[in-house]
Structures are given as C-alpha cells and as structure tokens.
Coordinates of N, CA and C in Angstrom, one line a residue:
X1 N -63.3 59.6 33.9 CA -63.3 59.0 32.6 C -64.4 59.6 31.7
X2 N -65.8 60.0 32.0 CA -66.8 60.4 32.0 C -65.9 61.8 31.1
X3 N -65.4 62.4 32.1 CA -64.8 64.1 31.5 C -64.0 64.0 30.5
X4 N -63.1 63.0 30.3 CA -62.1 62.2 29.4 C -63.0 62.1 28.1
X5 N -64.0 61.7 27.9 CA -64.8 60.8 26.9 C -65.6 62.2 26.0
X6 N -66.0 62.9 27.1 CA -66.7 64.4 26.9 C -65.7 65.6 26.3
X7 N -64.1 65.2 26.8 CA -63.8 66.4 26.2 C -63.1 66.1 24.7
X8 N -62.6 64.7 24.8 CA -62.7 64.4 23.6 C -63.9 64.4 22.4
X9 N -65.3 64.1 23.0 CA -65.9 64.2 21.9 C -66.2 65.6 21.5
X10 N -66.0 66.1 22.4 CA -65.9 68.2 21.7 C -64.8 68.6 21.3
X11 N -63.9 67.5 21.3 CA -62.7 67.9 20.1 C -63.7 67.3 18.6
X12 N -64.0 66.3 18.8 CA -64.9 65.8 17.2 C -64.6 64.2 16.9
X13 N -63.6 63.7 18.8 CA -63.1 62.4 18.6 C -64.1 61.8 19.2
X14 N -64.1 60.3 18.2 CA -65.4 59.2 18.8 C -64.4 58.3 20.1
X15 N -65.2 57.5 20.0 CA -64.8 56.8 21.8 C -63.9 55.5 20.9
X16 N -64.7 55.0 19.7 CA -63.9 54.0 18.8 C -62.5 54.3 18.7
X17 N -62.3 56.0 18.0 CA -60.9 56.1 17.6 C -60.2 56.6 18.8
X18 N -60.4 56.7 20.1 CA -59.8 56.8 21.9 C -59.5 55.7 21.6
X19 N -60.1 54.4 21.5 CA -59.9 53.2 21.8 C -58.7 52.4 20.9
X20 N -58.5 53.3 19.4 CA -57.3 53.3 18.7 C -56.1 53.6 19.2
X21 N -56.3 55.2 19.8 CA -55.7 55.5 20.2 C -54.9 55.3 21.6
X22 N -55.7 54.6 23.0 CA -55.3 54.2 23.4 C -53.8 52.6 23.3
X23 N -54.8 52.0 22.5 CA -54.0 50.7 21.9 C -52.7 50.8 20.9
X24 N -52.9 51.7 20.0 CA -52.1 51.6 19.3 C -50.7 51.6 19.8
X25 N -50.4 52.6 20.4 CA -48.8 52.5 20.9 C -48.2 51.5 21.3
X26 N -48.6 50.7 22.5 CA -48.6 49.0 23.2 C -48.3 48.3 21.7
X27 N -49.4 47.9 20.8 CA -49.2 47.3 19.9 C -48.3 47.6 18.9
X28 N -48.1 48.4 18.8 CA -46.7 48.9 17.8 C -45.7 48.7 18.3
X29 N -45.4 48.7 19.5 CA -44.2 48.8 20.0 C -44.1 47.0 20.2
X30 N -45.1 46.1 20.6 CA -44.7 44.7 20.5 C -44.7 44.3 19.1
X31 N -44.6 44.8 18.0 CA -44.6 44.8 16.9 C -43.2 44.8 16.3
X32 N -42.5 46.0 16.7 CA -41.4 46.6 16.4 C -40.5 45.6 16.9
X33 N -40.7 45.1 18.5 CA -40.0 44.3 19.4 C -40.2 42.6 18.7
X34 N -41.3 42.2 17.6 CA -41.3 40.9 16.6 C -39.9 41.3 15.7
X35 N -40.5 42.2 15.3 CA -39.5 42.2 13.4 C -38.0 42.6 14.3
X36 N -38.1 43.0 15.3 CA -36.6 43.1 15.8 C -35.7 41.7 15.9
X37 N -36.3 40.6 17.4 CA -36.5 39.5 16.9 C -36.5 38.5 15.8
X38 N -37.1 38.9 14.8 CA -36.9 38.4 13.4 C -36.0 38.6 13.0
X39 N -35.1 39.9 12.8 CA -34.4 40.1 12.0 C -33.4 39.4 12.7
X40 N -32.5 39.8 14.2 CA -32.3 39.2 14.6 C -31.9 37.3 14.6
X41 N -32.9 36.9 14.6 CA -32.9 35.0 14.1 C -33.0 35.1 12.5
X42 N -33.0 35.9 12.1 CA -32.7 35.7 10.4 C -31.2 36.0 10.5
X43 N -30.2 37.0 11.1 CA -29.1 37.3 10.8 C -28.1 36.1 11.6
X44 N -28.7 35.5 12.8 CA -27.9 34.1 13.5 C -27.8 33.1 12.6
X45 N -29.3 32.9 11.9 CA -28.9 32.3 10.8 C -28.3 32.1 9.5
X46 N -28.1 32.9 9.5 CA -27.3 33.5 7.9 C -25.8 33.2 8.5
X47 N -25.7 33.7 9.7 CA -24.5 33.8 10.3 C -23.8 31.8 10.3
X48 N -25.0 31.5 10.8 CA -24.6 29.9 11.3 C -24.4 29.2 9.9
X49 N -25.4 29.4 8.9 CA -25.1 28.9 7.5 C -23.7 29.4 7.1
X50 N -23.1 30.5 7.0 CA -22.0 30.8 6.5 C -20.9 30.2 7.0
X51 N -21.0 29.7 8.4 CA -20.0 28.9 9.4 C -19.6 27.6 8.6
X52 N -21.5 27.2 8.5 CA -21.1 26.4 8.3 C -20.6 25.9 6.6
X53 N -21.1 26.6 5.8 CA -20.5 26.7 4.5 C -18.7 27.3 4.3
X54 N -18.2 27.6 5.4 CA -16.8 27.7 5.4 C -16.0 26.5 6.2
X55 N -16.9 25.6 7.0 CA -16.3 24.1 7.2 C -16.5 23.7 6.5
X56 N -17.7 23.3 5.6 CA -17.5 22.5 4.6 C -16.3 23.0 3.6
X57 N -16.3 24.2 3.4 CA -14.8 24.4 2.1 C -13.5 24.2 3.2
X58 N -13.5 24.5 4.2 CA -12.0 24.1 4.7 C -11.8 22.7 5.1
X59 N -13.0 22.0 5.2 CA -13.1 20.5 5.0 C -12.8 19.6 3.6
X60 N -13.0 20.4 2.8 CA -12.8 19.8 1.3 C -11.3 20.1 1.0
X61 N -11.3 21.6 1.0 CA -9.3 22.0 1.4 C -8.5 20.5 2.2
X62 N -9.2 20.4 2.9 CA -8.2 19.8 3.8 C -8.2 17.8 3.2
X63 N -9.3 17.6 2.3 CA -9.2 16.7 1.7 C -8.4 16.4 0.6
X64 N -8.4 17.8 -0.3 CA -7.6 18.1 -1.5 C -6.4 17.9 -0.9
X65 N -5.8 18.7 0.3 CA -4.2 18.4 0.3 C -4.0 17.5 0.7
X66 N -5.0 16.4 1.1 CA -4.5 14.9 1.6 C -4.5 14.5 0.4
X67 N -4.9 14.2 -0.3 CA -5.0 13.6 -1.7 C -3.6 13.9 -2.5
X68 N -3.6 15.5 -2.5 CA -2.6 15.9 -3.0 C -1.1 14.9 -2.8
X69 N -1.3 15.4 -1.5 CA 0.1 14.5 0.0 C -0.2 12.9 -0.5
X70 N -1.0 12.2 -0.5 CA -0.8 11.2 -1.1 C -0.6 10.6 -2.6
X71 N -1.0 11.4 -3.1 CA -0.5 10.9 -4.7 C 0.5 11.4 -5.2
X72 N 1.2 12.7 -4.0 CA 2.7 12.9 -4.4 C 3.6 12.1 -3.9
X73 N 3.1 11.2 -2.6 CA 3.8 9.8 -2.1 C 4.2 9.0 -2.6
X74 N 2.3 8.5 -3.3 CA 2.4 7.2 -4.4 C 3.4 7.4 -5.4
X75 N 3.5 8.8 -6.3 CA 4.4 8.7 -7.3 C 5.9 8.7 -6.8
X76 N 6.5 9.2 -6.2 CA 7.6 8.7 -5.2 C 7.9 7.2 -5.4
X77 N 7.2 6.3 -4.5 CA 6.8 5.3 -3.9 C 7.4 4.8 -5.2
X78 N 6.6 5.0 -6.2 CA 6.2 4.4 -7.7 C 7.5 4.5 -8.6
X79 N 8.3 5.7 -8.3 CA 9.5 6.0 -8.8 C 10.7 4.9 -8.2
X80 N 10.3 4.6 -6.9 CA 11.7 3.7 -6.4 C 11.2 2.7 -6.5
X81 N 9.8 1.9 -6.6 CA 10.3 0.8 -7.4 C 10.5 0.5 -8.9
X82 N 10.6 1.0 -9.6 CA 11.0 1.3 -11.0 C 12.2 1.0 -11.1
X83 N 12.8 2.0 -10.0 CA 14.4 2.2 -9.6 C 14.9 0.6 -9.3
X84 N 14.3 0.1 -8.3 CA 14.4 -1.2 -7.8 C 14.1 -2.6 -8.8
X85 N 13.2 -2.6 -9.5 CA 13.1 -3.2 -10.5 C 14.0 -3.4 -11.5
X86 N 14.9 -2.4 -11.8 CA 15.5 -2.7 -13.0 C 16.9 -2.9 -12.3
X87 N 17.2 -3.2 -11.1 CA 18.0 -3.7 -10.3 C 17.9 -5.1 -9.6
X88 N 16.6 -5.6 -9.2 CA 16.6 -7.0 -9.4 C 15.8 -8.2 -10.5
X89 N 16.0 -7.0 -11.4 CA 16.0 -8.2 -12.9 C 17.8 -8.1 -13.0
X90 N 18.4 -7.7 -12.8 CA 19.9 -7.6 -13.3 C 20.0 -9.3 -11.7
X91 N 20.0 -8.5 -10.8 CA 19.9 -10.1 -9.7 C 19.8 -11.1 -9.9
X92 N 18.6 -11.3 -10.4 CA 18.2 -12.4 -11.0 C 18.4 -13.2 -12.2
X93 N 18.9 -12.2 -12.8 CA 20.3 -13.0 -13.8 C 21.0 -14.0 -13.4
X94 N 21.6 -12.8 -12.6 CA 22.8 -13.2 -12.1 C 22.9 -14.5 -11.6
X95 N 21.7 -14.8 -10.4 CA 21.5 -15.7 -9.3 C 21.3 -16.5 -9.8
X96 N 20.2 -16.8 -11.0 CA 19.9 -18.0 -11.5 C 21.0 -18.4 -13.2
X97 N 22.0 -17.6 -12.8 CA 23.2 -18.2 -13.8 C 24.4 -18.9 -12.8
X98 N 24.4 -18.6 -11.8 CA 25.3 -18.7 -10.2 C 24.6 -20.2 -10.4
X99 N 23.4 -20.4 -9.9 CA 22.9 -21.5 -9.5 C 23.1 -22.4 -10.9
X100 N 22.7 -22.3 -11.9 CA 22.7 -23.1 -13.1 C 24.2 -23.8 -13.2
X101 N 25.2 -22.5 -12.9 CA 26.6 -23.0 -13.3 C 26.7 -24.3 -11.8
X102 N 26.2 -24.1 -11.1 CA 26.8 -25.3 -10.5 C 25.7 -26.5 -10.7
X103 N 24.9 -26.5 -11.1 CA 24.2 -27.9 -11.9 C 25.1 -28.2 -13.0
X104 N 25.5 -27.5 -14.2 CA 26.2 -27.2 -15.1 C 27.7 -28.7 -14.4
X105 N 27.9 -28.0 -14.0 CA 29.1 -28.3 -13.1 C 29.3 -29.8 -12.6
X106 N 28.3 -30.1 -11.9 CA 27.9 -31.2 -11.5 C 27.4 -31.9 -12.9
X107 N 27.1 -31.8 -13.4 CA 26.8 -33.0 -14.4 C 27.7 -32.9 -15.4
X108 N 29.0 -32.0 -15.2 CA 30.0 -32.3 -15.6 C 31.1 -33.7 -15.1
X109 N 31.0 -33.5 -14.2 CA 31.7 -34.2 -13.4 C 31.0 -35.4 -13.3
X110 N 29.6 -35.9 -13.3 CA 29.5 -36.9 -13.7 C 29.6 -37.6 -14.8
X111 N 29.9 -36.5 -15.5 CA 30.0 -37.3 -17.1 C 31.1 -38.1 -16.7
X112 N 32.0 -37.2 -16.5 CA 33.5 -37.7 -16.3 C 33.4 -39.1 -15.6
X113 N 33.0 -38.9 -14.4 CA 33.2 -40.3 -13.2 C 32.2 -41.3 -14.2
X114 N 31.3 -41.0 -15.0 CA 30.7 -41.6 -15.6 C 32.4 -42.7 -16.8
X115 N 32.6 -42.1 -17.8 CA 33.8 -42.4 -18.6 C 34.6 -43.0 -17.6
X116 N 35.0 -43.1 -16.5 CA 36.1 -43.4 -16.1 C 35.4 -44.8 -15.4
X117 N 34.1 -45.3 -15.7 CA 33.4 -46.4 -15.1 C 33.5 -46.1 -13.0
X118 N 32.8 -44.6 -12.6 CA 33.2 -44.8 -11.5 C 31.4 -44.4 -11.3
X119 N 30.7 -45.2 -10.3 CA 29.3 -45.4 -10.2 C 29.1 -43.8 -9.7
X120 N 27.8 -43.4 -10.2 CA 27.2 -41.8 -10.1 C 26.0 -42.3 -9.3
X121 N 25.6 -43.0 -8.9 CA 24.2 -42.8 -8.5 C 23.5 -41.9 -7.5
X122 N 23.9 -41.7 -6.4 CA 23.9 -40.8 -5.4 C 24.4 -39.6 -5.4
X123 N 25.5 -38.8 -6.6 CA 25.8 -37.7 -7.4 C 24.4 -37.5 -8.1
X124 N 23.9 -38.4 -9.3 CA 23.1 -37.9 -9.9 C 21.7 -37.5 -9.4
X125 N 21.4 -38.3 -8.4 CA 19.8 -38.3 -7.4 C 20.4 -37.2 -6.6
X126 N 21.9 -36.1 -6.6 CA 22.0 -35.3 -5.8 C 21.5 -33.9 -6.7
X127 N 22.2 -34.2 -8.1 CA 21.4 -33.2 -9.0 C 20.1 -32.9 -9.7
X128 N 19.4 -34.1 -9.3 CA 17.9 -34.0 -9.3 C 17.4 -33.2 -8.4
X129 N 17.8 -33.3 -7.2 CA 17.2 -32.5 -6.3 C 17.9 -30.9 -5.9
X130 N 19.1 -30.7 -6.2 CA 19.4 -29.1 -6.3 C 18.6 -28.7 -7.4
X131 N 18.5 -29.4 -8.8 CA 18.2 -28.5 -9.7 C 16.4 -29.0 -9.5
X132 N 16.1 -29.4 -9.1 CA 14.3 -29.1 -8.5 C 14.2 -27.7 -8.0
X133 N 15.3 -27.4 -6.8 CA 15.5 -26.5 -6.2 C 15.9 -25.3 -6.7
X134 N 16.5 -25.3 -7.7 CA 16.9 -23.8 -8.9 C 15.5 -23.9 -9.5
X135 N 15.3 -24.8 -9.8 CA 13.9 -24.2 -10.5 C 12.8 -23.9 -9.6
X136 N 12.6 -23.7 -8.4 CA 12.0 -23.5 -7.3 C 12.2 -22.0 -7.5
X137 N 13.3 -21.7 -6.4 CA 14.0 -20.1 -7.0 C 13.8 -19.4 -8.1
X138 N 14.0 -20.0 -9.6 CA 13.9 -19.2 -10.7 C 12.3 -18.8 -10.7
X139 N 11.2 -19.6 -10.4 CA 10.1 -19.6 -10.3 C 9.6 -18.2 -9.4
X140 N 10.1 -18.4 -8.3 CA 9.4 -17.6 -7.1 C 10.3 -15.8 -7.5
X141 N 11.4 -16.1 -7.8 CA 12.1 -14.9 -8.4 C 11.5 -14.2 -9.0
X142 N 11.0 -14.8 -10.3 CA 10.3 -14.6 -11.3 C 8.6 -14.0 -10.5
X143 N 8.6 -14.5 -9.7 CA 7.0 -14.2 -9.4 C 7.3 -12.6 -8.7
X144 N 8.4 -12.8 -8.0 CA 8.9 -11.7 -7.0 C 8.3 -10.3 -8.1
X145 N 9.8 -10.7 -8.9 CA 10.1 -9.4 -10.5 C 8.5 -9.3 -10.8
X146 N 8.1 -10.0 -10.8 CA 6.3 -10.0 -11.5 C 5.7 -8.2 -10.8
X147 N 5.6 -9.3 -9.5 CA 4.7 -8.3 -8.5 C 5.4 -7.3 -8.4
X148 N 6.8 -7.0 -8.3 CA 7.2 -5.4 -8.2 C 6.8 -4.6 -9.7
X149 N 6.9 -5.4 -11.0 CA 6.3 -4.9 -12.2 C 5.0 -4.7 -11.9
X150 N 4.1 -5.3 -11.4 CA 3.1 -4.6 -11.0 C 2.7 -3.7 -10.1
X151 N 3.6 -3.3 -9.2 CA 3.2 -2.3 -8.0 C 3.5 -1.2 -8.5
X152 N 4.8 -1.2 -9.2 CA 5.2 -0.1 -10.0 C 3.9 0.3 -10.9
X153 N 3.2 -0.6 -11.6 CA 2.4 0.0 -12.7 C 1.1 0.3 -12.1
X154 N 0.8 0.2 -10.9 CA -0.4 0.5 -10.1 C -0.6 1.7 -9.7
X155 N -1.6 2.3 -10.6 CA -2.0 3.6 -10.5 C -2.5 4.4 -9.0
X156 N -2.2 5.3 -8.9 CA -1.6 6.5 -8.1 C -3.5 6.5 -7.5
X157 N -4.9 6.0 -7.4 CA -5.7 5.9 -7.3 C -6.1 5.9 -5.9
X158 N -5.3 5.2 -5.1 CA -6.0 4.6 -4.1 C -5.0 4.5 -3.3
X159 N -4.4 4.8 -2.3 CA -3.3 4.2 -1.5 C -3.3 2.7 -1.0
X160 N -4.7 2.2 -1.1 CA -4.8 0.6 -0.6 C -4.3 0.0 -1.7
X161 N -4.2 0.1 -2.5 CA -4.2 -0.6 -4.1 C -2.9 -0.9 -3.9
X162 N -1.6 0.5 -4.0 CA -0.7 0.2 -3.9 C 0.1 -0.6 -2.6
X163 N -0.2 -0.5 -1.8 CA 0.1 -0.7 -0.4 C -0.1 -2.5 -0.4
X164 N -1.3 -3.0 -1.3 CA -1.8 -4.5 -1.1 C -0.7 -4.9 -2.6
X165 N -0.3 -4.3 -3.4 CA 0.3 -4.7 -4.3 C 2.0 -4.9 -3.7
X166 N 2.3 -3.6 -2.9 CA 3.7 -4.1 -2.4 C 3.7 -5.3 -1.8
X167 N 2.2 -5.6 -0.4 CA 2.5 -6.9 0.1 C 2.6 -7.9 -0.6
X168 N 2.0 -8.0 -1.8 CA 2.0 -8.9 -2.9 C 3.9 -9.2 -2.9
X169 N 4.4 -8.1 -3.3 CA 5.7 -8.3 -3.8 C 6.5 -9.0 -2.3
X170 N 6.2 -8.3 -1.4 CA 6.8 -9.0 -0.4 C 7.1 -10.4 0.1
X171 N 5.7 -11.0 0.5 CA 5.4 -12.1 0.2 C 5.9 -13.0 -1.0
X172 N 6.3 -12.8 -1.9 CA 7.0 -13.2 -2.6 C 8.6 -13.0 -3.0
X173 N 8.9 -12.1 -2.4 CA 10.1 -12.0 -2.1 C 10.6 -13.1 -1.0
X174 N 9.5 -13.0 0.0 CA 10.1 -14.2 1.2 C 10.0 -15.3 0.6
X175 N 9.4 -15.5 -0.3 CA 9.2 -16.8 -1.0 C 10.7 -17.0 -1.9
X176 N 11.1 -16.7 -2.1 CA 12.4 -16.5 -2.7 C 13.2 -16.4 -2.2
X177 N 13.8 -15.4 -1.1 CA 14.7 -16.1 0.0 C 14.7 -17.7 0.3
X178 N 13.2 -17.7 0.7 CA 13.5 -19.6 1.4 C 13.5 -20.2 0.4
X179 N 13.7 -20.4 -0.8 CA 14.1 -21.2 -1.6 C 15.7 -20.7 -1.8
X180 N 16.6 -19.7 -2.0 CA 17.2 -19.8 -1.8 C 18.0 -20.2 -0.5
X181 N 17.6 -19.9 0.3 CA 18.2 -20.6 1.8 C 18.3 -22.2 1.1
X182 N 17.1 -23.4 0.5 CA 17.1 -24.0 0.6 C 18.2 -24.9 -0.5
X183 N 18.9 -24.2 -0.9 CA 19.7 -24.4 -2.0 C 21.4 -24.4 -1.4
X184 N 21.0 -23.3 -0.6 CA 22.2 -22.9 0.6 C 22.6 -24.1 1.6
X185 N 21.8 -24.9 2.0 CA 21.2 -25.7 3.2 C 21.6 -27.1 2.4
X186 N 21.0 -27.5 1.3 CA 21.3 -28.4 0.0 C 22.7 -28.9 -0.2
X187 N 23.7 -27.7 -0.8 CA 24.8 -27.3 -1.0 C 26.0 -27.9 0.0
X188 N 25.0 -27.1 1.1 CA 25.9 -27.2 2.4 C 25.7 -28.7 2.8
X189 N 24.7 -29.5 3.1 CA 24.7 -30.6 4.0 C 24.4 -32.1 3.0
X190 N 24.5 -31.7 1.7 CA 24.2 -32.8 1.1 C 25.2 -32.7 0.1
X191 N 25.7 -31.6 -0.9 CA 26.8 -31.9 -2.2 C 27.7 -31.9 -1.6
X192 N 28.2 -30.7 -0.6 CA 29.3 -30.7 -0.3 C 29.9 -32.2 0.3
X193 N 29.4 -32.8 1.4 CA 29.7 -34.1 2.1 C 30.2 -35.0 0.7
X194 N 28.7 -35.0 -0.3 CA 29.2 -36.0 -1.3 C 30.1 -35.7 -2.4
X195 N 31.0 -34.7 -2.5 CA 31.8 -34.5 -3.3 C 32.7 -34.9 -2.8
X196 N 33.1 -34.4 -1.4 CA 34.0 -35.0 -0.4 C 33.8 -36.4 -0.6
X197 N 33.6 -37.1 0.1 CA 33.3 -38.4 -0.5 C 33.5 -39.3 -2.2
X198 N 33.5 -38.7 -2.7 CA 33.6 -39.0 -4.3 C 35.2 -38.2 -3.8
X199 N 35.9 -37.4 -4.0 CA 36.8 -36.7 -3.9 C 38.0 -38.2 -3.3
X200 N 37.3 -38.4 -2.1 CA 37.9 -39.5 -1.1 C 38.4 -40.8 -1.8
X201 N 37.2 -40.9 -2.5 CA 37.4 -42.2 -3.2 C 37.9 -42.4 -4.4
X202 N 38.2 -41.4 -5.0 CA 38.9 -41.0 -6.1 C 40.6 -41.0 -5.7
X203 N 41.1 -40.4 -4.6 CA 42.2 -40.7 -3.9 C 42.5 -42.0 -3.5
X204 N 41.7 -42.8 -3.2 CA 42.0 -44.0 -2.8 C 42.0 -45.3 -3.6
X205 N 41.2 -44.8 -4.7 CA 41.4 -46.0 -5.8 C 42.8 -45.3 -6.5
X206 N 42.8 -44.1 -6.8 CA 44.1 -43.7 -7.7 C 45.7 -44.5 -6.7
X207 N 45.6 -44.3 -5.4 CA 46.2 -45.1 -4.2 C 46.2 -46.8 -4.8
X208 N 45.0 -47.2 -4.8 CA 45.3 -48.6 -4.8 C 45.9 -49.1 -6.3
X209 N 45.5 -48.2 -7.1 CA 46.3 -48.0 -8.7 C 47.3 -48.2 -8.5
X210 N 48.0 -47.3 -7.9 CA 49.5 -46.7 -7.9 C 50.2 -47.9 -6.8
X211 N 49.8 -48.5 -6.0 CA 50.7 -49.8 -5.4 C 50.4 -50.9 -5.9
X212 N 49.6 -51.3 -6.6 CA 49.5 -52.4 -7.8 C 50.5 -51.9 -8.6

C-alpha cells in the first residue's frame, strides 16, 4: 500500500483524491442501480393509474348502456300502456253501461209490479244493493284507469318509479275484478232466484185470475 500511495504521489495524486477515487465507482454504480429503481416504480405506477383510469371509463360505459337499456325499456313499457289505456277507458264504458242497464231494468219492472198493485219490497232492497255494487265497480274502475294514466305519465327517471306506479295500477285492477265478481255472485244468487220467484207469482195469480 505504502508503494501504492508513493507512486501515486509522484504522479502529483493526493491520498484524498485515491480515496475519491477508490469510492467513486461503488457509489455510482448504487446510484445508477436507485434512479433505475425509481424510474422503474414511477413507470408501475403510471402503469397501475392508467389501469385504473380505464376501469373507471369502462365502468361508466357500462353504466351509460344500462341506463341507456333501461330508459329504452321504460319508453316501451310507457308506450303499451298508452296503448292499454285507451283500450280500457273504452271497457269501462262499456261495463259500467252493461251494469247500469240492468239497474235500469230492474226498476223498470218495478214500476210496473208497482202499477199493477203487486208488493216490490224485496225487488227494491234487491236494487239497493246491486246498484251499491255498480257504484263499487264504477269507483275502483275509475281508480284502476287513474293509475294506468299515471304510470303511463311517469317519467322515464327511475325504473322504481315506474315499476311502484304499475303496482299501483295492479292492485287496483284486482280491486275491480272483485267488485265485479261481486255483482256476478249478486246477479247469480240473489236477482236471479228473486225474479224467478216474482216471475212464479205472476203466473199464478194471472192462473187464479183466469179460473175465477
């Protein structure tokens, strides 16, 4: 080392800049081997941010065409009850003119048995209670038509919206069936028997007329 130190100083080199010179290399080279590293975890990152900045846009994509897919549902959806609507307001004409004509009817007929001094009481307390029952029906019909006017008119916003507006109409649709059943059920087990009966008795007095 001694000869080492001697022949460099008769080059003109101190032992300080040996001592640079020894070191320097080692340290440069763990130097080079940082910013390699660095660059490195700078480029994984750049890498993993971009990942992740293209899930989030194929995530948003993928929201747009659900949204899309559903508000081209809703308007569909929105289109056939429109379609449906202006098919049971024509129904419900109809049904609550069906129903009316046979109250109509009935208190025709009592007029009559009425004029001819033939007792109505249990005819007329029969038309109290069907036509409670048309007006039951015309009521809940009416509610029915309501709510499909509204589901129809429920904006394309929300798929819950529309979806709670159909149940709406549903539910009131069954509401309207069972009133009509109960008109059906009425009809069947209470006018019909008592027309029959009034019918009967009408035959049998015109009978005891006609052998007098």
């Amino acid at each position: 080392m001694k000869h080492t130190l001697v022949s460099m100083a008769a080059l003109g080199l101190g032992t300080s800049l040996v001592a640079t010179i020894l070191f320097v290399g080692p340290a440069t080279a763990q130097t080079q081997n940082e910013t390699s590293t660095l660059q490195n975890t700078n480029t994984v990152q750049a890498q993993e941010s971009d990942e992740i900045n293209q899930l989030e846009v194929n995530q948003q994509e993928r929201a747009a065409a659900v949204e899309e897919r559903l508000q081209t549902r809703c308007e569909a959806v929105k289109q056939r009850l429109e379609a449906h609507l202006e098919r049971i307001e024509v129904r419900a004409d109809n049904r609550e003119d069906k129903y009316q004509n046979i109250v109509n009817k009935l208190n025709t007929l009592a007029l009559r048995l009425e004029n001819n001094n033939i007792a109505t009481e249990n005819l007329r307390l029969a038309i109290v209670d069907v036509s409670s029952l048309v007006s039951d029906f015309k009521s809940s019909y009416q509610t029915y038509v309501a709510n499909v006017q509204n589901a129809a008119n429920t904006a394309c916003s929300g798929d819950s919206q529309l979806r709670q507006a159909i149940d709406q109409a549903k539910q009131s649709l069954d509401q309207a069936k069972a009133d009509a059943e109960a008109i059906s059920e009425n009809v069947t087990n209470q006018l019909r028997p008592l027309l029959e009966q009034i019918k009967n008795d009408l035959a049998s007095q015109a009978n005891a007329e006609r052998d007098n």
